[in-house]
């Protein structure tokens, strides 16, 4: 018996990195996984590898969100798990951040999460069940001057998670956020992970699979009383 048998999960930004790891683990635990991404070739390959379904999906578009949810429900009849994983990173301080870059990060990292929760809410409320997992960051727990706009959006994800949990809880829908620290993903390309971990008590970075295991716990009934909470995975970095 898998932890997600007969469940349907949707993972945004699922083509590679954390999203792909979540898709693989969810599928191995019995879920049918919809992998969505703007990276069509990589996304289709990941979905095929896990026996899931790929949908090309720009998370900044309300129309695409509506179409994605309509397809999932039409094909499967229900939607049990949403992982709002899609995101972009910019290494820039406040004074280095252009308005165009600010708008781009807010559109994907913040508005994309809002649109995702809003799109799945009616179906999950009607089912009176569901788990929404929003990927934030330790940048959403403290100041992060070197990636100002990114951190600002992750603070927003943290706050939206709590508000959504309050609204959707009476319908049996749980909403939580994951706050990873330094993870070995394509998003971190060009950085020295070993250098960045010097101030991490565990003296190492994490794999995408470690984040996926936490997401699996939140997606499953093992976390049935967890909602509106932050779950930190950072090797003690924010201790």
Coordinates of N, CA, C and O in Angstrom, one line a residue, residues 6-102:
X6 N -4.4 5.9 -5.2 CA -5.7 6.4 -5.8 C -5.9 7.9 -5.7 O -6.9 8.4 -5.9
X7 N -4.8 8.6 -5.4 CA -4.9 10.1 -5.3 C -4.3 10.7 -6.6 O -3.5 10.1 -7.3
X8 N -4.7 11.9 -6.8 CA -4.3 12.7 -7.9 C -3.5 13.9 -7.4 O -4.1 14.7 -6.6
X9 N -2.3 14.1 -7.9 CA -1.5 15.2 -7.5 C -1.1 16.0 -8.7 O -0.8 15.5 -9.8
X10 N -1.0 17.3 -8.4 CA -0.5 18.3 -9.5 C 0.7 19.0 -8.9 O 0.7 19.6 -7.8
X11 N 1.8 18.9 -9.6 CA 3.1 19.5 -9.2 C 3.5 20.5 -10.3 O 3.8 20.2 -11.4
X12 N 3.5 21.8 -9.9 CA 3.9 22.8 -10.8 C 5.5 22.9 -10.8 O 6.1 22.6 -9.8
X13 N 6.0 23.4 -11.9 CA 7.5 23.4 -12.0 C 8.1 22.0 -11.8 O 9.1 21.9 -11.2
X14 N 7.4 21.1 -12.4 CA 7.7 19.7 -12.1 C 8.7 19.1 -13.1 O 9.0 17.9 -13.0
X15 N 9.2 19.8 -14.0 CA 10.1 19.3 -15.0 C 11.4 18.8 -14.5 O 12.0 17.8 -15.0
X16 N 12.0 19.5 -13.5 CA 13.3 19.1 -13.0 C 13.4 19.6 -11.5 O 12.5 20.1 -11.0
X17 N 14.5 19.3 -10.9 CA 14.8 19.7 -9.6 C 13.8 19.2 -8.5 O 13.5 18.0 -8.6
X18 N 13.4 20.0 -7.6 CA 12.5 19.6 -6.5 C 11.2 19.1 -7.1 O 10.7 18.1 -6.6
X19 N 10.7 19.8 -8.1 CA 9.4 19.4 -8.6 C 9.4 18.0 -9.2 O 8.5 17.2 -9.0
X20 N 10.5 17.6 -9.9 CA 10.7 16.3 -10.5 C 10.8 15.3 -9.4 O 10.3 14.2 -9.5
X21 N 11.6 15.6 -8.4 CA 11.7 14.7 -7.2 C 10.4 14.4 -6.5 O 10.1 13.3 -6.2
X22 N 9.6 15.4 -6.4 CA 8.3 15.3 -5.8 C 7.4 14.4 -6.7 O 6.7 13.5 -6.2
X23 N 7.4 14.7 -8.0 CA 6.6 13.9 -8.9 C 7.0 12.4 -8.8 O 6.1 11.5 -8.8
X24 N 8.3 12.1 -8.8 CA 8.8 10.7 -8.8 C 8.3 10.0 -7.5 O 7.9 8.9 -7.5
X25 N 8.5 10.7 -6.3 CA 8.2 10.1 -5.1 C 6.7 9.9 -4.9 O 6.2 8.8 -4.5
X26 N 5.9 10.9 -5.3 CA 4.4 10.8 -5.2 C 4.0 9.6 -6.1 O 3.1 8.8 -5.7
X27 N 4.5 9.5 -7.3 CA 4.1 8.4 -8.2 C 4.5 7.0 -7.6 O 3.7 6.1 -7.7
X28 N 5.7 7.0 -7.0 CA 6.1 5.7 -6.4 C 5.2 5.3 -5.2 O 5.2 4.1 -4.8
X29 N 4.5 6.3 -4.6 CA 3.6 6.0 -3.5 C 2.1 5.9 -4.0 O 1.2 5.9 -3.1
X30 N 1.9 5.7 -5.3 CA 0.6 5.4 -5.8 C -0.2 6.5 -6.4 O -1.3 6.2 -6.9
X31 N 0.3 7.7 -6.4 CA -0.5 8.8 -7.0 C -0.4 8.8 -8.5 O 0.7 8.4 -9.1
X32 N -1.4 9.3 -9.2 CA -1.3 9.8 -10.6 C -0.9 11.2 -10.5 O -1.6 12.1 -10.0
X33 N 0.3 11.5 -11.1 CA 0.9 12.9 -11.0 C 0.7 13.6 -12.3 O 1.1 13.1 -13.4
X34 N 0.2 14.8 -12.2 CA 0.2 15.8 -13.3 C 1.4 16.7 -13.1 O 1.5 17.4 -12.1
X35 N 2.3 16.6 -14.1 CA 3.5 17.5 -14.0 C 3.3 18.7 -14.9 O 3.0 18.5 -16.1
X36 N 3.4 19.9 -14.4 CA 3.2 21.0 -15.2 C 4.4 21.9 -15.2 O 5.1 22.0 -14.2
X37 N 4.7 22.6 -16.3 CA 5.9 23.4 -16.4 C 5.8 24.2 -17.8 O 5.1 23.8 -18.7
X38 N 6.6 25.2 -17.9 CA 6.8 25.9 -19.1 C 7.9 25.2 -19.9 O 8.0 25.4 -21.1
X39 N 8.7 24.3 -19.3 CA 9.7 23.6 -20.0 C 9.1 22.3 -20.6 O 9.1 21.3 -19.9
X40 N 8.6 22.4 -21.8 CA 7.8 21.3 -22.3 C 8.6 20.0 -22.5 O 8.0 18.9 -22.2
X41 N 9.7 20.1 -23.1 CA 10.5 18.8 -23.4 C 10.9 18.1 -22.1 O 10.6 16.9 -21.9
X42 N 11.4 18.9 -21.2 CA 11.8 18.2 -19.9 C 10.6 17.8 -19.1 O 10.7 16.7 -18.4
X43 N 9.6 18.6 -19.1 CA 8.4 18.2 -18.4 C 7.7 16.9 -18.9 O 7.3 16.1 -18.1
X44 N 7.7 16.8 -20.2 CA 7.1 15.6 -20.8 C 7.9 14.4 -20.5 O 7.3 13.3 -20.2
X45 N 9.2 14.5 -20.5 CA 10.1 13.4 -20.1 C 9.9 13.0 -18.7 O 9.8 11.8 -18.4
X46 N 9.8 13.9 -17.8 CA 9.6 13.6 -16.4 C 8.3 12.9 -16.2 O 8.2 11.9 -15.5
X47 N 7.2 13.5 -16.8 CA 5.9 12.8 -16.6 C 5.9 11.4 -17.2 O 5.3 10.5 -16.6
X48 N 6.5 11.2 -18.3 CA 6.6 9.9 -18.9 C 7.4 8.9 -18.0 O 7.0 7.8 -17.8
X49 N 8.4 9.4 -17.4 CA 9.3 8.6 -16.6 C 8.5 8.1 -15.3 O 8.8 7.0 -14.8
X50 N 7.6 8.9 -14.8 CA 6.8 8.5 -13.6 C 5.5 8.0 -13.9 O 4.7 7.7 -13.0
X51 N 5.1 7.8 -15.2 CA 3.8 7.3 -15.6 C 2.7 8.3 -15.3 O 1.6 7.9 -15.1
X52 N 3.1 9.6 -15.4 CA 2.1 10.6 -15.2 C 1.7 11.3 -16.4 O 1.8 10.8 -17.5
X53 N 1.1 12.5 -16.3 CA 0.6 13.3 -17.4 C 1.3 14.7 -17.4 O 1.4 15.3 -16.3
X54 N 1.8 15.1 -18.5 CA 2.4 16.5 -18.6 C 1.4 17.5 -19.2 O 0.7 17.2 -20.2
X55 N 1.4 18.7 -18.6 CA 0.6 19.8 -19.2 C 1.5 21.0 -19.2 O 2.1 21.4 -18.2
X56 N 1.7 21.6 -20.4 CA 2.4 22.8 -20.5 C 1.6 23.9 -19.8 O 0.4 24.1 -20.0
X57 N 2.3 24.7 -18.9 CA 1.5 25.5 -18.0 C 2.3 26.7 -17.5 O 3.4 26.5 -16.8
X58 N 1.9 27.9 -17.8 CA 2.4 29.1 -17.3 C 1.6 29.5 -16.0 O 0.5 29.9 -16.1
X59 N 2.3 29.4 -14.9 CA 1.5 29.6 -13.6 C 1.1 31.1 -13.4 O 0.3 31.4 -12.5
X60 N 1.6 32.0 -14.2 CA 1.2 33.4 -14.1 C -0.2 33.7 -14.8 O -0.7 34.8 -14.7
X61 N -0.7 32.7 -15.5 CA -1.9 32.9 -16.3 C -3.1 32.3 -15.7 O -3.2 31.1 -15.5
X62 N -4.1 33.1 -15.3 CA -5.4 32.6 -14.7 C -6.1 31.6 -15.7 O -6.7 30.6 -15.3
X63 N -6.0 31.9 -17.0 CA -6.7 31.1 -18.0 C -6.0 29.7 -18.1 O -6.7 28.7 -18.2
X64 N -4.7 29.7 -18.0 CA -4.1 28.3 -18.0 C -4.4 27.6 -16.7 O -4.6 26.3 -16.8
X65 N -4.4 28.2 -15.6 CA -4.8 27.5 -14.4 C -6.2 26.9 -14.5 O -6.4 25.7 -14.2
X66 N -7.1 27.7 -15.0 CA -8.5 27.1 -15.2 C -8.5 25.9 -16.1 O -9.2 24.9 -15.9
X67 N -7.7 26.0 -17.2 CA -7.7 24.9 -18.2 C -7.0 23.7 -17.6 O -7.5 22.5 -17.8
X68 N -6.0 23.9 -16.8 CA -5.3 22.7 -16.2 C -6.2 22.0 -15.2 O -6.3 20.8 -15.2
X69 N -6.9 22.8 -14.3 CA -7.7 22.1 -13.3 C -8.9 21.4 -14.0 O -9.3 20.3 -13.6
X70 N -9.5 22.1 -15.0 CA -10.6 21.5 -15.8 C -10.1 20.1 -16.4 O -10.9 19.1 -16.3
X71 N -8.9 20.1 -16.9 CA -8.4 18.8 -17.5 C -8.2 17.8 -16.5 O -8.6 16.6 -16.7
X72 N -7.6 18.1 -15.4 CA -7.4 17.1 -14.3 C -8.7 16.5 -13.8 O -8.8 15.3 -13.7
X73 N -9.7 17.3 -13.5 CA -10.9 16.9 -13.0 C -11.7 16.1 -14.0 O -12.3 15.1 -13.7
X74 N -11.6 16.5 -15.3 CA -12.3 15.8 -16.4 C -11.7 14.4 -16.5 O -12.5 13.4 -16.7
X75 N -10.4 14.3 -16.5 CA -9.8 13.0 -16.7 C -9.8 12.1 -15.5 O -9.8 10.9 -15.7
X76 N -9.7 12.7 -14.3 CA -9.5 11.9 -13.1 C -10.7 11.9 -12.1 O -10.8 11.1 -11.2
X77 N -11.5 13.0 -12.2 CA -12.7 13.1 -11.3 C -12.4 13.8 -10.0 O -13.4 14.2 -9.3
X78 N -11.2 13.9 -9.7 CA -10.8 14.6 -8.4 C -9.4 15.1 -8.4 O -8.6 14.7 -9.3
X79 N -9.1 15.9 -7.5 CA -7.7 16.4 -7.3 C -7.4 16.5 -5.9 O -8.1 17.3 -5.1
X80 N -6.4 15.8 -5.4 CA -6.2 15.7 -4.0 C -5.0 16.5 -3.4 O -5.0 16.8 -2.3
X81 N -4.0 16.7 -4.3 CA -2.8 17.4 -3.8 C -2.3 18.4 -4.9 O -2.3 18.1 -6.1
X82 N -2.1 19.6 -4.4 CA -1.4 20.6 -5.2 C -0.1 21.0 -4.6 O -0.1 21.4 -3.4
X83 N 1.0 20.9 -5.3 CA 2.3 21.4 -4.9 C 2.6 22.6 -5.7 O 2.9 22.5 -6.9
X84 N 2.5 23.8 -5.1 CA 2.9 25.0 -5.8 C 4.5 25.1 -5.7 O 5.0 25.8 -4.8
X85 N 5.1 24.5 -6.7 CA 6.6 24.4 -6.6 C 7.3 25.4 -7.6 O 8.4 25.7 -7.4
X86 N 6.6 25.8 -8.7 CA 7.2 26.6 -9.7 C 7.8 27.9 -9.1 O 7.1 28.5 -8.2
X87 N 9.0 28.3 -9.5 CA 9.6 29.5 -8.9 C 10.8 29.9 -9.7 O 11.4 29.1 -10.4
X88 N 11.2 31.1 -9.5 CA 12.4 31.7 -10.1 C 13.2 32.4 -9.1 O 12.6 33.0 -8.1
X89 N 14.5 32.4 -9.2 CA 15.4 33.0 -8.3 C 16.2 34.1 -9.0 O 16.7 34.0 -10.1
X90 N 16.5 35.2 -8.2 CA 17.3 36.3 -8.7 C 18.3 36.7 -7.6 O 17.8 37.1 -6.5
X91 N 19.6 36.6 -7.9 CA 20.5 37.1 -6.9 C 20.7 38.6 -7.2 O 21.5 39.0 -8.1
X92 N 20.1 39.4 -6.4 CA 20.2 40.9 -6.5 C 19.7 41.5 -5.2 O 18.6 41.1 -4.7
X93 N 20.4 42.5 -4.8 CA 19.9 43.3 -3.6 C 18.8 44.2 -3.9 O 18.4 44.3 -5.1
X94 N 18.2 44.9 -3.0 CA 17.1 45.8 -3.2 C 17.5 46.9 -4.2 O 16.8 47.1 -5.2
X95 N 18.7 47.5 -4.1 CA 19.0 48.6 -5.0 C 19.5 48.1 -6.3 O 19.5 48.9 -7.3
X96 N 19.7 46.8 -6.5 CA 20.1 46.2 -7.7 C 18.9 45.7 -8.5 O 19.1 45.3 -9.7
X97 N 17.8 45.6 -7.9 CA 16.6 45.0 -8.5 C 15.8 46.0 -9.3 O 15.3 47.0 -8.8
X98 N 15.6 45.7 -10.6 CA 14.8 46.5 -11.5 C 13.4 46.2 -11.3 O 13.0 45.2 -10.8
X99 N 12.5 47.2 -11.7 CA 11.1 46.9 -11.6 C 10.7 45.8 -12.4 O 9.8 45.0 -12.0
X100 N 11.3 45.6 -13.6 CA 10.9 44.5 -14.5 C 11.2 43.1 -13.8 O 10.4 42.2 -13.9
X101 N 12.4 43.1 -13.1 CA 12.8 41.8 -12.4 C 11.8 41.6 -11.3 O 11.4 40.5 -11.0
X102 N 11.5 42.7 -10.5 CA 10.6 42.6 -9.4 C 9.2 42.0 -9.9 O 8.7 41.0 -9.3

